[in-house]
Short mmCIF file of N, CA and C in Angstrom, two decimals:
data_model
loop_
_atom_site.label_atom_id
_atom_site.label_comp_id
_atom_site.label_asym_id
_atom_site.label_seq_id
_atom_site.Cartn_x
_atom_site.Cartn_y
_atom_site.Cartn_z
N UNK A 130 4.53 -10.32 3.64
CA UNK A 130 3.54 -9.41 3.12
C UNK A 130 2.90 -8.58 4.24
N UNK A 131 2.96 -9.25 5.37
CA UNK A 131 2.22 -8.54 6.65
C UNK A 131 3.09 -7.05 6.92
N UNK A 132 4.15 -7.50 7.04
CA UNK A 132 5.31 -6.18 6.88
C UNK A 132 5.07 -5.00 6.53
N UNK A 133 4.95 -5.53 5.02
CA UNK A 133 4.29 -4.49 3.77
C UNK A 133 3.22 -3.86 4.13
N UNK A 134 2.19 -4.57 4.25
CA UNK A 134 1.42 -3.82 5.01
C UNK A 134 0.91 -3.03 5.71
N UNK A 135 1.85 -3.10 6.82
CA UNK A 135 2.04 -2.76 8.24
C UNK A 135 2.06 -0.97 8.58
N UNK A 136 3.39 -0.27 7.46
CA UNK A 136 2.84 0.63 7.28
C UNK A 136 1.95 1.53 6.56
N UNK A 137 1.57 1.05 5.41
CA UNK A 137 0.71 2.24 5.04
C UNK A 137 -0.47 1.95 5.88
N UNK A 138 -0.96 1.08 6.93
CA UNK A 138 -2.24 1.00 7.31
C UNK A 138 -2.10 1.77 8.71
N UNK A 139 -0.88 1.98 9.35
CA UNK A 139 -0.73 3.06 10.55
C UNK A 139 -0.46 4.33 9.84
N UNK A 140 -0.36 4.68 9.13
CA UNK A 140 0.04 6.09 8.11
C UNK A 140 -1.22 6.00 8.06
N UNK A 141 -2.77 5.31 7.37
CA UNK A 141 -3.68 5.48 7.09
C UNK A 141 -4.43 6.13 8.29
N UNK A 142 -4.09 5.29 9.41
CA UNK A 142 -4.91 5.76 10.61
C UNK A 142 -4.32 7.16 11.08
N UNK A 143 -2.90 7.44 11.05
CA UNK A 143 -2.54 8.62 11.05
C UNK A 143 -3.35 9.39 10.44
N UNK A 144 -2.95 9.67 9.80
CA UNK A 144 -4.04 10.53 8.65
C UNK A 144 -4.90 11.09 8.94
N UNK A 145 -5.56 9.72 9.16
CA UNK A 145 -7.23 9.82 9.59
C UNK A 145 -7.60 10.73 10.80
N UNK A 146 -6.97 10.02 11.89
CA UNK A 146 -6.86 11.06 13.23
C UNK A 146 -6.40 12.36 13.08
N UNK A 147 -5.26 12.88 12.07
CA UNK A 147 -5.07 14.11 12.27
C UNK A 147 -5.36 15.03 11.22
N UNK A 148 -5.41 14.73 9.77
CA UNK A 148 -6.19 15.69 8.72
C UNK A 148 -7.29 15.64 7.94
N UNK A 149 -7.42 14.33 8.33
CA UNK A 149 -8.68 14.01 7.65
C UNK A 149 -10.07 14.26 9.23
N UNK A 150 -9.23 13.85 10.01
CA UNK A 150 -10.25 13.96 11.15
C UNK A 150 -10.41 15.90 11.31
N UNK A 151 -9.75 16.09 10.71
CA UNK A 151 -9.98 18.12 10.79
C UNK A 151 -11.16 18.49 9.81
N UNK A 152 -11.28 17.38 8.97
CA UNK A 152 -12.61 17.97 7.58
C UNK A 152 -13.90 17.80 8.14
N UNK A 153 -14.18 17.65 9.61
CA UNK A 153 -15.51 17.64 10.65
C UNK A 153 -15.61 19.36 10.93
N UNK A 154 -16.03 20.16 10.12
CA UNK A 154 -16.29 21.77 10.38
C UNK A 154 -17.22 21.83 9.79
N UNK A 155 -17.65 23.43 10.39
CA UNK A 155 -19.76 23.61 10.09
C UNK A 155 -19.44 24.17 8.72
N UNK A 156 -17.75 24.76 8.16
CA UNK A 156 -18.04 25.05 6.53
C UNK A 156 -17.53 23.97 5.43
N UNK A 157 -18.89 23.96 4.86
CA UNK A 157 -18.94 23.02 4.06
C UNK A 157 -17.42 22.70 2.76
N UNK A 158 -17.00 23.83 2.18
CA UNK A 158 -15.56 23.85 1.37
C UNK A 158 -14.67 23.85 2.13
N UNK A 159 -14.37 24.06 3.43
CA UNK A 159 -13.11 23.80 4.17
C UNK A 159 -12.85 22.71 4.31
N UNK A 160 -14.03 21.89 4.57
CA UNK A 160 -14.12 19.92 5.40
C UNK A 160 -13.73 19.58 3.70
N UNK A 161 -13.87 19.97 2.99
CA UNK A 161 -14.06 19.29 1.47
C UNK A 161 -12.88 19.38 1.14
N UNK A 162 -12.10 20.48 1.40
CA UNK A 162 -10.81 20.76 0.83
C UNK A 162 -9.91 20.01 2.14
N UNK A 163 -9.87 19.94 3.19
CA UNK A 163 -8.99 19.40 3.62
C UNK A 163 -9.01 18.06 3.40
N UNK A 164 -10.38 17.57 3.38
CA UNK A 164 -10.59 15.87 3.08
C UNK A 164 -9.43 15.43 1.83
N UNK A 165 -9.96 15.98 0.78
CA UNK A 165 -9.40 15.99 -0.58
C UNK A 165 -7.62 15.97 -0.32
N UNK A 166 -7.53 17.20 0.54
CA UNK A 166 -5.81 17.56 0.85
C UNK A 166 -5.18 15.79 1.44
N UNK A 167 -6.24 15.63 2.59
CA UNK A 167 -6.00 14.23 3.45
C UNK A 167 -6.03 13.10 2.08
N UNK A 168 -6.78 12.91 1.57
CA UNK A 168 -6.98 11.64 0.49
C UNK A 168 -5.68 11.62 -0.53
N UNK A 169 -5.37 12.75 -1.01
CA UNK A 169 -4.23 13.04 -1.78
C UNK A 169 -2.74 12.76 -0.76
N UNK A 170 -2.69 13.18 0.50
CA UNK A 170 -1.29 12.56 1.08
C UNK A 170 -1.93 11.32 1.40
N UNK A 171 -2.71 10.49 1.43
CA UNK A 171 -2.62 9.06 1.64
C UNK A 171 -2.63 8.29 0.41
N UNK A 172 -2.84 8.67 -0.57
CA UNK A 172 -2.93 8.07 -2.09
C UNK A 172 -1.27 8.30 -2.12
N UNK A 173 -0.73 9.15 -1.84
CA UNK A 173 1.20 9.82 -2.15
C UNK A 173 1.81 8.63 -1.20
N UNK A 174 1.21 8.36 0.50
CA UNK A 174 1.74 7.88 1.31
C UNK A 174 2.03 6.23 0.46
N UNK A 175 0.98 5.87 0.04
CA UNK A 175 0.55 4.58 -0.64
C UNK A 175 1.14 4.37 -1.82
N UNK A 176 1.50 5.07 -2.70
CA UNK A 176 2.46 5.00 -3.76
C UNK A 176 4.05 5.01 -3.19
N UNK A 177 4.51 5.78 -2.26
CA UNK A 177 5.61 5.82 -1.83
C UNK A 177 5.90 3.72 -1.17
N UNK A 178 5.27 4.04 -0.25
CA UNK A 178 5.50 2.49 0.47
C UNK A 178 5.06 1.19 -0.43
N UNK A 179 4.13 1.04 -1.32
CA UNK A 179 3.89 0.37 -2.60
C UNK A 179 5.57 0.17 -3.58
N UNK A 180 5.98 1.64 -3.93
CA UNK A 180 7.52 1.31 -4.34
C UNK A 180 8.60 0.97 -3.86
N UNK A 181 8.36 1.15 -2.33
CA UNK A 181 9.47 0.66 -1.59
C UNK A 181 9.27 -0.60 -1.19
N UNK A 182 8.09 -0.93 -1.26
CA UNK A 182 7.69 -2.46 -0.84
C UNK A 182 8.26 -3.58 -2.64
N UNK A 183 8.46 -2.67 -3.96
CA UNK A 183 8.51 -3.37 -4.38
C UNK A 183 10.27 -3.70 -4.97
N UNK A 184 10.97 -2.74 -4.60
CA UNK A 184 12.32 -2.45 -4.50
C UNK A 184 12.67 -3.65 -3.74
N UNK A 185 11.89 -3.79 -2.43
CA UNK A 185 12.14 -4.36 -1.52
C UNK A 185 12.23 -6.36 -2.40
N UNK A 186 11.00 -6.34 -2.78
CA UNK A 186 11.11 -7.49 -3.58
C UNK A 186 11.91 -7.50 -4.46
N UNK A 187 12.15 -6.59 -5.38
CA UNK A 187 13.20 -7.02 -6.66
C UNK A 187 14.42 -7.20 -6.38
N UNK A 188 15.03 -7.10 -5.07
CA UNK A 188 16.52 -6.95 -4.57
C UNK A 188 16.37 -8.41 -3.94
N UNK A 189 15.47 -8.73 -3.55
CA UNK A 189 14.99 -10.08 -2.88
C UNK A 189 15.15 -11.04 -4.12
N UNK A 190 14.73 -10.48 -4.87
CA UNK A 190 14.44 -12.04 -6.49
C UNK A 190 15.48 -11.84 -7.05
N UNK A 191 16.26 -10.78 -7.41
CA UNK A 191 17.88 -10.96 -7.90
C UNK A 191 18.77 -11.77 -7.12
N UNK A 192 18.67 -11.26 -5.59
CA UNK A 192 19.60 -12.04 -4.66
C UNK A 192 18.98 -13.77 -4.40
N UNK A 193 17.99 -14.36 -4.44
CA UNK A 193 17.39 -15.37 -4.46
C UNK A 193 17.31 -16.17 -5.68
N UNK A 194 17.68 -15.50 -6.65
CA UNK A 194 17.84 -15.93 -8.11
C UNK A 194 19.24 -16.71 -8.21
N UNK A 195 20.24 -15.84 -7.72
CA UNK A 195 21.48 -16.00 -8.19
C UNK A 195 21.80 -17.42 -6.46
N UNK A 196 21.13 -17.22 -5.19
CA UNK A 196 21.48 -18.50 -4.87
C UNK A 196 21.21 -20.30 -5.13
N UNK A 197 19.63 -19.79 -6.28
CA UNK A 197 19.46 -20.96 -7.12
C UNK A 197 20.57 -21.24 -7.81
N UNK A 198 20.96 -20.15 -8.69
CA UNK A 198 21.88 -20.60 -9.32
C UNK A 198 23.11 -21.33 -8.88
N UNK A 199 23.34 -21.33 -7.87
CA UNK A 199 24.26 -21.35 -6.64
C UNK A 199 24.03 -23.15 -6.20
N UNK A 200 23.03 -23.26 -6.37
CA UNK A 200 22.34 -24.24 -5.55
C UNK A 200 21.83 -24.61 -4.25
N UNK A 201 21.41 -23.64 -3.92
CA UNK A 201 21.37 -23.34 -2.75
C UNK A 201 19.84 -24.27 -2.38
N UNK A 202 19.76 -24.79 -1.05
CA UNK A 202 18.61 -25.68 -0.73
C UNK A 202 17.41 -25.09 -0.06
N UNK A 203 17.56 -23.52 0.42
CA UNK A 203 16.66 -22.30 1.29
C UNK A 203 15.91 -23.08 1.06
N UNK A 204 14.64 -23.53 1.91
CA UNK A 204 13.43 -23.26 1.69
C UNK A 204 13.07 -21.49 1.18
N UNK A 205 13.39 -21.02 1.69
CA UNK A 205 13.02 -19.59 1.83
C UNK A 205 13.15 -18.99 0.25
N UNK A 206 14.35 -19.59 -0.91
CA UNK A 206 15.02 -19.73 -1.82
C UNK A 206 13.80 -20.02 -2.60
N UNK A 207 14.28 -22.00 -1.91
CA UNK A 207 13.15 -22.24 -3.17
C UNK A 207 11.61 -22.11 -3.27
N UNK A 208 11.02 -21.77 -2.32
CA UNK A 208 9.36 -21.33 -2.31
C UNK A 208 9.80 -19.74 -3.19
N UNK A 209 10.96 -19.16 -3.09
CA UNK A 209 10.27 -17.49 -3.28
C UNK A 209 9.57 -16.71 -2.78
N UNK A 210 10.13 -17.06 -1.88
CA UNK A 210 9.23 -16.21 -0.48
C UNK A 210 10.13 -14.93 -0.52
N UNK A 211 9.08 -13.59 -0.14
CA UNK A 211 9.49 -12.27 -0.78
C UNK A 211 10.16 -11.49 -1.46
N UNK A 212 10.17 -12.64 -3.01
CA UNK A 212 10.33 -11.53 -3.97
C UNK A 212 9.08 -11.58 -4.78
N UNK A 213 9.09 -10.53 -5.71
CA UNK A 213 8.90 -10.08 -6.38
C UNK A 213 7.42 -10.95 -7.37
N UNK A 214 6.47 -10.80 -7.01
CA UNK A 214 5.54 -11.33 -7.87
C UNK A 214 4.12 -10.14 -8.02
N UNK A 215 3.57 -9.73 -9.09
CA UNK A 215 2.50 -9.06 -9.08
C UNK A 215 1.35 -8.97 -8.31
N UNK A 216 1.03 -10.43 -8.07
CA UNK A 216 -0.27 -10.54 -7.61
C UNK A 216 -0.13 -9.94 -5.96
N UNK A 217 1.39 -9.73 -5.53
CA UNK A 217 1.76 -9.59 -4.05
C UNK A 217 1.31 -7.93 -4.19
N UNK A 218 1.40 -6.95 -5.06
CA UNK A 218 1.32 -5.82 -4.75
C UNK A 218 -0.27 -5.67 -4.81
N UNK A 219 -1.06 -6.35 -5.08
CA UNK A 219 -2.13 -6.23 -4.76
C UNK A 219 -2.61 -6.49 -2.99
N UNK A 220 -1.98 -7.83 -3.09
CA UNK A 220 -2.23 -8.54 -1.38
C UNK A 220 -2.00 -7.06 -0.87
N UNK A 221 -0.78 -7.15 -0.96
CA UNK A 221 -0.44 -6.13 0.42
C UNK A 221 -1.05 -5.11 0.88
N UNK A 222 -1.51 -4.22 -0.23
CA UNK A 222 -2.56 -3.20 0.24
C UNK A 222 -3.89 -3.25 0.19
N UNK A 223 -4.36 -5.08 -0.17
CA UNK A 223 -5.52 -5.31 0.28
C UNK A 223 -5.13 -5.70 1.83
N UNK A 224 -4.25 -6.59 2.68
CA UNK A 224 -3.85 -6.51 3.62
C UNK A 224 -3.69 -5.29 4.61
N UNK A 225 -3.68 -4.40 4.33
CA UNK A 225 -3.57 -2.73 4.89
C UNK A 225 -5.09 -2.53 5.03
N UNK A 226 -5.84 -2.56 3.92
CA UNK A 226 -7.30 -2.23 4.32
C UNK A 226 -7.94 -3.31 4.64
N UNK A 227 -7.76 -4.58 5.70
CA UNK A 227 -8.68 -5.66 6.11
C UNK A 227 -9.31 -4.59 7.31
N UNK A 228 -8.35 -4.02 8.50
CA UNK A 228 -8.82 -3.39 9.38
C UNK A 228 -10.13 -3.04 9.06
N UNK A 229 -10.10 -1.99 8.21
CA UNK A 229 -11.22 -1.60 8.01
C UNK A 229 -12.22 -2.18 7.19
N UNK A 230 -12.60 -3.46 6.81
CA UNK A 230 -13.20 -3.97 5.92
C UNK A 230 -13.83 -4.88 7.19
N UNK A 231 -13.31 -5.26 7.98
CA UNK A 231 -14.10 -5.67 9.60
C UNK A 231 -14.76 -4.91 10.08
N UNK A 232 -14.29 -3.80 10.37
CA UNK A 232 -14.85 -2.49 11.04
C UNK A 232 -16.20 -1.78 10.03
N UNK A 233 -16.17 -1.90 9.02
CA UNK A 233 -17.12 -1.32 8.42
C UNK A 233 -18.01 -2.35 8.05
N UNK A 234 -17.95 -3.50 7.85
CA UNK A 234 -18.92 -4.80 7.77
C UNK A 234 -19.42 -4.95 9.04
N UNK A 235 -19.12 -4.96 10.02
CA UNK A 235 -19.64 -4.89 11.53
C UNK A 235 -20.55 -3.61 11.38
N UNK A 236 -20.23 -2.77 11.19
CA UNK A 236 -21.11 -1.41 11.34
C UNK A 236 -22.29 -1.52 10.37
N UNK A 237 -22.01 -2.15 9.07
CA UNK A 237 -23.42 -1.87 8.39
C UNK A 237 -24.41 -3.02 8.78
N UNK A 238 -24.00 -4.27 9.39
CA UNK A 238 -24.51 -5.02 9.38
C UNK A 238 -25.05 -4.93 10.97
N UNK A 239 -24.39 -4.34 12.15
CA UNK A 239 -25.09 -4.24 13.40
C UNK A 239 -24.69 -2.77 13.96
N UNK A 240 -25.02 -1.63 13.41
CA UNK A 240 -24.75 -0.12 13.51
C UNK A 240 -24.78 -0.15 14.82
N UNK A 241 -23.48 0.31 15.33
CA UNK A 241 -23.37 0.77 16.76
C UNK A 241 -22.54 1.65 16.42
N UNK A 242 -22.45 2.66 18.16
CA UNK A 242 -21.88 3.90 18.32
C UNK A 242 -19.59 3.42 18.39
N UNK A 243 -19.13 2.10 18.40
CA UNK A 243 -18.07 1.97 18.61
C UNK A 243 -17.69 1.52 17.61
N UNK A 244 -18.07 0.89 16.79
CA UNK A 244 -17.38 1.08 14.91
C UNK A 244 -17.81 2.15 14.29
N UNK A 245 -18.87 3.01 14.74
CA UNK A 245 -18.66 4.72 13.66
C UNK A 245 -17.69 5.23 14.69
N UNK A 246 -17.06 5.15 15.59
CA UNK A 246 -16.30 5.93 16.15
C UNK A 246 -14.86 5.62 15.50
N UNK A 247 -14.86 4.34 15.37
CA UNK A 247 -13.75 3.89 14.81
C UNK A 247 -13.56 3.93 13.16
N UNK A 248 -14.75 4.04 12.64
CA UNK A 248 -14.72 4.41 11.06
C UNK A 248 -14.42 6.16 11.45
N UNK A 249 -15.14 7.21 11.96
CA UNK A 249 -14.22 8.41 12.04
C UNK A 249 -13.32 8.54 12.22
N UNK A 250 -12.51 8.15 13.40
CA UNK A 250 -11.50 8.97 13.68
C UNK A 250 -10.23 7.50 13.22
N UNK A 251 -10.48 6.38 12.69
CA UNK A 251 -9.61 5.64 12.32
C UNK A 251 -9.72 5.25 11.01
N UNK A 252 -10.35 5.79 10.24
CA UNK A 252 -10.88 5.04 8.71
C UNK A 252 -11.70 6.23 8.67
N UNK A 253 -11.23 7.56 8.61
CA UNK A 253 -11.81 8.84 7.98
C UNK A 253 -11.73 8.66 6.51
N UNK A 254 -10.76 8.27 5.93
CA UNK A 254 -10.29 8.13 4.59
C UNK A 254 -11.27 7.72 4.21
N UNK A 255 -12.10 6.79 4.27
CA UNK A 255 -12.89 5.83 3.52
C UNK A 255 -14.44 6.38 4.50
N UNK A 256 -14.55 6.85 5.62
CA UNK A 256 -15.96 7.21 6.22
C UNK A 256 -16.32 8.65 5.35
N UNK A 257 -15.36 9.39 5.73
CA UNK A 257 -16.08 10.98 4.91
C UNK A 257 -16.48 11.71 3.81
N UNK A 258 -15.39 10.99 2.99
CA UNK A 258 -16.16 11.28 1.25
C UNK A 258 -17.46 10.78 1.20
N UNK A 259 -17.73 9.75 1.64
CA UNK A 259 -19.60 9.92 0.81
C UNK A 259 -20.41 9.86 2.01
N UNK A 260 -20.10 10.59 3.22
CA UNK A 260 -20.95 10.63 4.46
C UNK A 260 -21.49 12.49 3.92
N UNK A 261 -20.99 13.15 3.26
CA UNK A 261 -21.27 14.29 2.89
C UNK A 261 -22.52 14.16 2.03
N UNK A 262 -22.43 12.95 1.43
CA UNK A 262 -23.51 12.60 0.35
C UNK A 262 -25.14 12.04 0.89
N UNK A 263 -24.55 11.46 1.91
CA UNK A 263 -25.71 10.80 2.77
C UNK A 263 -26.17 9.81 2.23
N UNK A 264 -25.27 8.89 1.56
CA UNK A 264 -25.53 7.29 0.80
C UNK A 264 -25.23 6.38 1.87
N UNK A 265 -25.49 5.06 1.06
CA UNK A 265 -25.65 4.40 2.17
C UNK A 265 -23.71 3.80 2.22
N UNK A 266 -23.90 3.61 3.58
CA UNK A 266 -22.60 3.14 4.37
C UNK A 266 -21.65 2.25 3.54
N UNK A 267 -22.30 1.05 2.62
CA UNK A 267 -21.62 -0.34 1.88
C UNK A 267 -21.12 0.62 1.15
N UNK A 268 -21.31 1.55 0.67
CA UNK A 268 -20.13 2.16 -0.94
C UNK A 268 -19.22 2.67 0.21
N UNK A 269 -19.03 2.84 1.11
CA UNK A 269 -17.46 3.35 1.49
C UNK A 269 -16.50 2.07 0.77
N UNK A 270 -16.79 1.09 0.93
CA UNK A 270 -16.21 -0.23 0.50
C UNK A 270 -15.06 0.15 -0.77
N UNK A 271 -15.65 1.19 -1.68
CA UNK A 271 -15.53 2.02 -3.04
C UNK A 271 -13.77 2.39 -2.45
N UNK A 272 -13.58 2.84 -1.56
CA UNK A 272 -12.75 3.68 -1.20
C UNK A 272 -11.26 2.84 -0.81
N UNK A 273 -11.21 1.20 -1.23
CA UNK A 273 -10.36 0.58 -0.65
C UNK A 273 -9.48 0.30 -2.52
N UNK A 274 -10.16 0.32 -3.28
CA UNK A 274 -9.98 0.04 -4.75
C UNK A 274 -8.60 1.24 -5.06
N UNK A 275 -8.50 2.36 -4.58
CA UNK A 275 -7.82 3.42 -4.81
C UNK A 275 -6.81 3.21 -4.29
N UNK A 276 -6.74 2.87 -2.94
CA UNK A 276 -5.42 2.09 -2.29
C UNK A 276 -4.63 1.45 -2.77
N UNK A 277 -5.64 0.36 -3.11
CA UNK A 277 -4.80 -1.19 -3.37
C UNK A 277 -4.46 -1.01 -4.88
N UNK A 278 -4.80 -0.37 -5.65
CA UNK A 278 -4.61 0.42 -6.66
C UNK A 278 -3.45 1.35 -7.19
N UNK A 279 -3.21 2.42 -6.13
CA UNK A 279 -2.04 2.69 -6.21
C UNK A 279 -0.43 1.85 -5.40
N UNK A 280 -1.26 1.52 -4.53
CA UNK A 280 -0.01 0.43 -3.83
C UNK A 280 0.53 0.02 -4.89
N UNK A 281 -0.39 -0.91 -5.74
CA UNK A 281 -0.02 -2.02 -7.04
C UNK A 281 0.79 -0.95 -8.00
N UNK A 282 0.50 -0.09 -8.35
CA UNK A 282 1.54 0.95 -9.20
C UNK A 282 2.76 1.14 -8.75
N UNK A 283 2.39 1.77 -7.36
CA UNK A 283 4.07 1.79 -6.87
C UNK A 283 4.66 0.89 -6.58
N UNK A 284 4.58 -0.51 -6.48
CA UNK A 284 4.96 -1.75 -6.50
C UNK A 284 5.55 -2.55 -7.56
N UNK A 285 4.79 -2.09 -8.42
CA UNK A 285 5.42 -2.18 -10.22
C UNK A 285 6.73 -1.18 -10.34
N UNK A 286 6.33 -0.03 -10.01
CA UNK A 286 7.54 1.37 -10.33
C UNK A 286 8.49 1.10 -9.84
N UNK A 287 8.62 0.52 -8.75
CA UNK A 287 9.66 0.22 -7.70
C UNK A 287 10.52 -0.76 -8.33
N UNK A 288 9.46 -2.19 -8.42
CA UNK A 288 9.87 -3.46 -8.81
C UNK A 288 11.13 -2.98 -10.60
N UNK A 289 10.18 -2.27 -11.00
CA UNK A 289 10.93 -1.85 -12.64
C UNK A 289 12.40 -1.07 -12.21
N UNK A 290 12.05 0.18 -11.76
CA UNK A 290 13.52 0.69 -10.99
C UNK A 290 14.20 -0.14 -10.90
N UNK A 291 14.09 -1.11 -9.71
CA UNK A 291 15.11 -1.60 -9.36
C UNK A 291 15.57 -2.93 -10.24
N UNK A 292 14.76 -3.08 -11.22
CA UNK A 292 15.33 -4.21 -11.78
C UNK A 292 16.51 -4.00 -12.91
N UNK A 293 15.75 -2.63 -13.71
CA UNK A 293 16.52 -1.85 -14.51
C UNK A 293 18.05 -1.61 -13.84
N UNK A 294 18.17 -1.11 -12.95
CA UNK A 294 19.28 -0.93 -11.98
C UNK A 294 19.98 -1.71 -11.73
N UNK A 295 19.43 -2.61 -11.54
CA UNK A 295 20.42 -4.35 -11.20
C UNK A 295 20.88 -4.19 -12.95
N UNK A 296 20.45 -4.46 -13.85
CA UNK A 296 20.71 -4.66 -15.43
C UNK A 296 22.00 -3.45 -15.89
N UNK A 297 21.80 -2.38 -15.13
CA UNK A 297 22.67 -1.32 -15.95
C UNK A 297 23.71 -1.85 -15.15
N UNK A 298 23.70 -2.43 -13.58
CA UNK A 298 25.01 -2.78 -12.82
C UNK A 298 26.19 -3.89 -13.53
N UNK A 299 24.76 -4.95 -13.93
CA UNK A 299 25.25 -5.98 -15.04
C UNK A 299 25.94 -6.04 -16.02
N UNK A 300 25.44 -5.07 -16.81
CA UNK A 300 26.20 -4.65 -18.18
C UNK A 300 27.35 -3.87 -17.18
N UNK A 301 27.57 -2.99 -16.44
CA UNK A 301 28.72 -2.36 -16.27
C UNK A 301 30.11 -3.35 -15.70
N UNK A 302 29.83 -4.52 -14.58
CA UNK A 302 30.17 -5.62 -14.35
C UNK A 302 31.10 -6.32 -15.60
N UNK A 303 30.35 -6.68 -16.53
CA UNK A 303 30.62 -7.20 -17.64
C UNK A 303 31.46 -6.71 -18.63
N UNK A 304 31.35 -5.10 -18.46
CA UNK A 304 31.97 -4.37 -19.20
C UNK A 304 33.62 -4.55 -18.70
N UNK A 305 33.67 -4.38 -17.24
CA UNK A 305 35.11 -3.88 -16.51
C UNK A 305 35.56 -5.55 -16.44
N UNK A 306 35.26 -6.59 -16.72
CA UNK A 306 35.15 -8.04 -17.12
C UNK A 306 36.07 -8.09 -18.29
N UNK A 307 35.64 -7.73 -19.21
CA UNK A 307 36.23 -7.70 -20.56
C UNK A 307 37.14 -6.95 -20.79
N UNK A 308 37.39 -5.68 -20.02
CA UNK A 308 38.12 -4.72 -20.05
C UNK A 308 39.71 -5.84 -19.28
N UNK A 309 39.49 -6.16 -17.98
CA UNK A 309 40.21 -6.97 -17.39
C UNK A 309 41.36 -8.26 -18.16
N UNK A 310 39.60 -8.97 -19.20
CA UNK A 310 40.45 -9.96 -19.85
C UNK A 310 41.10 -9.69 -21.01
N UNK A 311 41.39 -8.50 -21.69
CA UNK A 311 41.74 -8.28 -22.45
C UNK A 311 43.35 -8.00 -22.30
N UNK A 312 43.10 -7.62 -21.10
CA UNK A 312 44.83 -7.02 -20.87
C UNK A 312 45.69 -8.61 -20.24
#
């Protein structure tokens, strides 16, 4: 799951440093519109790697399926270790936003100048939408729900794709099977 993780939370900091860290200008609809532009490719970034993270599992639980059947003794087998379970597409992109769930609990709770530096220019995503508002700091917290949110969608989309896919391979398998024993 750490894997999974791994990238959308350097894509996040990307981001952050380079388009979201551009929505710091003295006009007020430019910072707004690029923010928005930035939040929308990291919500896209997060759905993309969410479905590939869950592809990733469903090719894992078909192939781990069929070495049960097999009999196979894996530990790795029989725990089910990375495939395919729901509650994982949540982990993972709650795993992506721990970084910042340290970093911003440190800051509200002992405000210093080296976690707002690091909530700007590394966790813009989640610092600048309501720093425009001038609320208090704990609702950025708000901003991790959307993540782990869409991760979990594209994790499902993925997981369905590819399961569907394995099934149409099945039936086709089966088909050229029968075709075989007939002759």
């Amino acid at each position: 799951m750490l894997a999974g993780a791994a990238f959308p939370f350097m894509l996040a900091v990307i981001l952050s440093v380079t388009v979201i860290g551009f929505c710091v200008t003295d006009e007020l609809a430019l910072g707004i519109v690029i923010l928005v532009a930035g939040e929308l490719f990291l919500l896209a970034a997060y759905l993309v790697f969410g479905r590939q993270n869950g592809v990733a599992a469903a090719r894992k639980s078909a192939k781990n399926i069929k070495k049960r059947e097999l009999g196979s003794a894996d530990a790795g087998v029989l725990f089910k270790t990375g495939e395919y379970a729901l509650y994982k597409a949540f982990i993972i992109g709650l795993i992506s936003c721990v970084p910042f769930i340290l970093i911003q609990f440190i800051n509200c709770v002992f405000l210093n100048y080296f976690c707002g530096f690091l909530l700007r220019y590394a966790f813009g995503w989640a610092y600048y939408p309501l720093s425009y508002l001038n609320l208090s700091q704990w609702l950025n917290f708000i901003w991790i729900l959307p993540l782990v949110s869409v991760h979990a969608a594209g994790y499902v989309w993925g997981a369905r794709q590819e399961f569907s896919k394995q099934a149409a391979t099945a039936v086709q398998e089966q088909k050229s099977k029968n075709k075989k024993s007939r002759k």
